[in-house]
PDB file of C-alpha atoms and ligand atoms in Angstrom:
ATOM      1  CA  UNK A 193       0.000   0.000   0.000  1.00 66.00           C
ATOM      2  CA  UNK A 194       1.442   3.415  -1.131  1.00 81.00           C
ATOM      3  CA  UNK A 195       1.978   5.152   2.332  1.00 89.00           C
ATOM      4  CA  UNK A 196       2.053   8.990   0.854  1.00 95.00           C
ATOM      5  CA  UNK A 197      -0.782  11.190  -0.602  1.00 95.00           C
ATOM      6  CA  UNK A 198      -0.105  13.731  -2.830  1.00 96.00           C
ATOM      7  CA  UNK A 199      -2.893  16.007  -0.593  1.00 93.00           C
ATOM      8  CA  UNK A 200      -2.954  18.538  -3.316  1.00 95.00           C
ATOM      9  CA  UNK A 201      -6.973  19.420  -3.849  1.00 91.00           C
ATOM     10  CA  UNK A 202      -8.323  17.130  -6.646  1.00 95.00           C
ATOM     11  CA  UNK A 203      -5.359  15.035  -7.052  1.00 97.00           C
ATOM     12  CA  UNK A 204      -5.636  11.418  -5.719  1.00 94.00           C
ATOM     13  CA  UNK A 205      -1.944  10.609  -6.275  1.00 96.00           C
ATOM     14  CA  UNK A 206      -0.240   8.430  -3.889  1.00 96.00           C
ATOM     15  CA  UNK A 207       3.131   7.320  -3.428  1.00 96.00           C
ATOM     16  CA  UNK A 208       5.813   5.301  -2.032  1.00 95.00           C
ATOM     17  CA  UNK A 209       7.907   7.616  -0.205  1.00 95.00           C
ATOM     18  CA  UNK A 210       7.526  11.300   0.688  1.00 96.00           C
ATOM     19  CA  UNK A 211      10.771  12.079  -2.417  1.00 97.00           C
ATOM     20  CA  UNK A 212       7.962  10.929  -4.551  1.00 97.00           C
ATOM     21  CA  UNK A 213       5.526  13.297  -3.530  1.00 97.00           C
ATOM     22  CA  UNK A 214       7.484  16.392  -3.218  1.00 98.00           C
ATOM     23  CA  UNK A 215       8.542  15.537  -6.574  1.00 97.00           C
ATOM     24  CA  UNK A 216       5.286  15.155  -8.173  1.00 98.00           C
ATOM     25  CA  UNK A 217       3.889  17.929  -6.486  1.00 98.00           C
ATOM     26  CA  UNK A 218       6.930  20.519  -8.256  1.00 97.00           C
ATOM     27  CA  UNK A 219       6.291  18.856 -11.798  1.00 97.00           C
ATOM     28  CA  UNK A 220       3.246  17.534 -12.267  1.00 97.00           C
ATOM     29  CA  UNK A 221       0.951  20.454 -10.511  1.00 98.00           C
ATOM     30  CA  UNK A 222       0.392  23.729 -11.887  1.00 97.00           C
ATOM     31  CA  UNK A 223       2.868  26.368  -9.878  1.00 97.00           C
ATOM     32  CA  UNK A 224       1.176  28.616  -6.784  1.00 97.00           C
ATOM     33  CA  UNK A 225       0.799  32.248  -6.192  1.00 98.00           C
ATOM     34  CA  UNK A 226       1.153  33.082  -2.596  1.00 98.00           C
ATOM     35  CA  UNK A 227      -2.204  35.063  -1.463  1.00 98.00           C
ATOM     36  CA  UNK A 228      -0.394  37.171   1.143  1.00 98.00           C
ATOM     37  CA  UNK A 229       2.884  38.129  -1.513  1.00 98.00           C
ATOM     38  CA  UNK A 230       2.375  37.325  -4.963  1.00 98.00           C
ATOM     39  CA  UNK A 231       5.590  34.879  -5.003  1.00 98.00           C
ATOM     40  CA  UNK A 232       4.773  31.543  -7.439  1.00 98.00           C
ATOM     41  CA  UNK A 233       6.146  28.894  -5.493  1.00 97.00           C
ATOM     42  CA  UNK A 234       5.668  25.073  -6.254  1.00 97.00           C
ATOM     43  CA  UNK A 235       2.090  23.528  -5.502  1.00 97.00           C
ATOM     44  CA  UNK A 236       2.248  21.196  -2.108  1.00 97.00           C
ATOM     45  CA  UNK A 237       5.139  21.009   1.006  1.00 97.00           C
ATOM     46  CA  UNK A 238       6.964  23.903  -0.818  1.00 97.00           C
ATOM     47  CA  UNK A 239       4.003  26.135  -0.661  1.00 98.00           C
ATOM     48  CA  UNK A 240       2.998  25.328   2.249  1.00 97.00           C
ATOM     49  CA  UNK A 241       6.835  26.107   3.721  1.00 98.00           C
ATOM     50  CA  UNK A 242       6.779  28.908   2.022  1.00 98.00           C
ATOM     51  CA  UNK A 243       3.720  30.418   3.635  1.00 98.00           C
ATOM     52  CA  UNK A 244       4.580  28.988   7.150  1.00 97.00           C
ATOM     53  CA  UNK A 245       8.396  30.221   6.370  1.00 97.00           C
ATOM     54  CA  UNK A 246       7.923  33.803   5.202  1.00 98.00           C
ATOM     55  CA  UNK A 247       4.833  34.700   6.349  1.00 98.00           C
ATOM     56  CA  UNK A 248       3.165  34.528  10.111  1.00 97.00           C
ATOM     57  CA  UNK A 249       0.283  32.597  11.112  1.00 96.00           C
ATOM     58  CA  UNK A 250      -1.911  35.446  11.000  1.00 97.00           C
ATOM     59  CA  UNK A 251      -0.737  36.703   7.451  1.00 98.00           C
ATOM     60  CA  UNK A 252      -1.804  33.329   5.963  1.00 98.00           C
ATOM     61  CA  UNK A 253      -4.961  32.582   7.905  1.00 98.00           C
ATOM     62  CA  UNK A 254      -6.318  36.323   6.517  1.00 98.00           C
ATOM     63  CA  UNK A 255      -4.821  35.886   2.830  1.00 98.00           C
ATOM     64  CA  UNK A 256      -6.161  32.608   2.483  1.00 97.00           C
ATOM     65  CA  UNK A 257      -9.722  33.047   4.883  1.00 97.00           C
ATOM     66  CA  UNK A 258      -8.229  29.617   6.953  1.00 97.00           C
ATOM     67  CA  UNK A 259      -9.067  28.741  10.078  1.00 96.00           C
ATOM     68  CA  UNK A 260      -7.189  27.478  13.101  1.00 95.00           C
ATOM     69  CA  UNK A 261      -7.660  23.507  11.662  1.00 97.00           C
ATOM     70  CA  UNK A 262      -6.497  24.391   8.257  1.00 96.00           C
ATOM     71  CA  UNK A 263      -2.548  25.797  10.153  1.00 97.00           C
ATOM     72  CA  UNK A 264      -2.946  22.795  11.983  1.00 97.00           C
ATOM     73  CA  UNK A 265      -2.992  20.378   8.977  1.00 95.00           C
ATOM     74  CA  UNK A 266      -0.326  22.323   6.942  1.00 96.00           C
ATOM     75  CA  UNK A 267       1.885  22.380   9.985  1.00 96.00           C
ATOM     76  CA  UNK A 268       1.666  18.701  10.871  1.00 96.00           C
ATOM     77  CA  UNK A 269       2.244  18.132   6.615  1.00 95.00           C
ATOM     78  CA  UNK A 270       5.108  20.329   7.073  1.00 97.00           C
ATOM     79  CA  UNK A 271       6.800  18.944   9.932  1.00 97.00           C
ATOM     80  CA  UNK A 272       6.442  15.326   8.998  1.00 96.00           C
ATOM     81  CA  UNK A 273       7.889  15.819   5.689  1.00 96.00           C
ATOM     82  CA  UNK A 274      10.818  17.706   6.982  1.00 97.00           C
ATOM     83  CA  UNK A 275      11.131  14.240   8.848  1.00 97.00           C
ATOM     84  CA  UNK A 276      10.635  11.695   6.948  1.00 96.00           C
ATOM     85  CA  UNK A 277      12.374  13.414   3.703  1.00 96.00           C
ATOM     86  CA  UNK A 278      15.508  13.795   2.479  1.00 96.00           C
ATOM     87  CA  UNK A 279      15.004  17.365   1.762  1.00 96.00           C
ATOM     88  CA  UNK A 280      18.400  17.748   0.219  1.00 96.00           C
ATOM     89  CA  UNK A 281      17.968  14.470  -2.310  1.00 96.00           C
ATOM     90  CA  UNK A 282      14.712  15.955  -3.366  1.00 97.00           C
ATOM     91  CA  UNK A 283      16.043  19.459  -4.073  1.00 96.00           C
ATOM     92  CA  UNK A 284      18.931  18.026  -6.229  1.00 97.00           C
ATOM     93  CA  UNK A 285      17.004  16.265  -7.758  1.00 96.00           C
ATOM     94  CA  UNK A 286      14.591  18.831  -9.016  1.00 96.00           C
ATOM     95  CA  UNK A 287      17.103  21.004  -9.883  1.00 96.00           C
ATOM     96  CA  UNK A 288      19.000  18.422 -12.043  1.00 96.00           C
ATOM     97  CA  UNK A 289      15.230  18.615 -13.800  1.00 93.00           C
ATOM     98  CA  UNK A 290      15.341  22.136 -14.125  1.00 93.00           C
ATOM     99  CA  UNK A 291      12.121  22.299 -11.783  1.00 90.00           C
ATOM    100  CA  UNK A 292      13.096  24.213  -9.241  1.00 86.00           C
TER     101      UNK A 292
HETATM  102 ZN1   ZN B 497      -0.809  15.547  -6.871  1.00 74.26          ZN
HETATM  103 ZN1   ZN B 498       4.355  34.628   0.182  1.00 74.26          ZN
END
C-alpha cells in the first residue's frame, strides 16, 4: 500500500515515499501564487513552507480566509515531511530537472 498522498486538492496521487511526492507535487501540478505576496512557489510542502516560512500565522490565515484547523494540517504536513524526507535528495534532484 502506497503510504504517501499527494494532498494537493483534486489530485488522488499516492506514493511510495515522501521524495515521490514532493517531486510530483513541483512537476506535475500547476505552480502557486502566494495570497499574502504574490511569489509563485511550487504547488504542495513547498508552498505550504513557504507560507509557514515567510509569512506569520496570521498573514496566511487572513490571505487565504483559513481557520485554526487548516494551520494545523499544513503544519503537521510540514513537519512530517521535513522528517521523513531527504530534503536535500529531493532538491537536487529537481534542480538536475530544471524544476526548481
Ligand atoms: Zn498531486
Ligand atoms: Zn508569500
Amino acid at each position: 500500500m502506497s503510504r504517501w498522498k499527494c494532498g494537493v486538492e483534486g489530485c488522488g496521487g499516492r506514493f511510495e515515499d515522501v521524495e515521490s511526492v514532493i517531486i510530483h507535487q513541483t512537476t506535475e501540478h500547476e505552480r502557486h501564487e502566494c495570497k499574502v505576496c504574490g511569489t509563485i512557489v511550487p504547488e504542495g510542502y513547498f508552498a505550504i513552507r513557504h507560507a509557514f516560512d515567510e509569512h506569520t500565522r496570521a498573514e496566511f490565515v487572513r490571505a487565504y480566509e483559513a481557520d485554526s484547523t487548516a494551520v494545523r494540517i499544513r503544519e503537521d504536513v510540514k513537519s512530517t515531511v521535513e522528517k521523513e524526507a531527504n530534503l536535500n535528495n529531493v532538491v537536487q534532484t529537481l534542480r538536475e530537472q530544471g524544476a526548481l
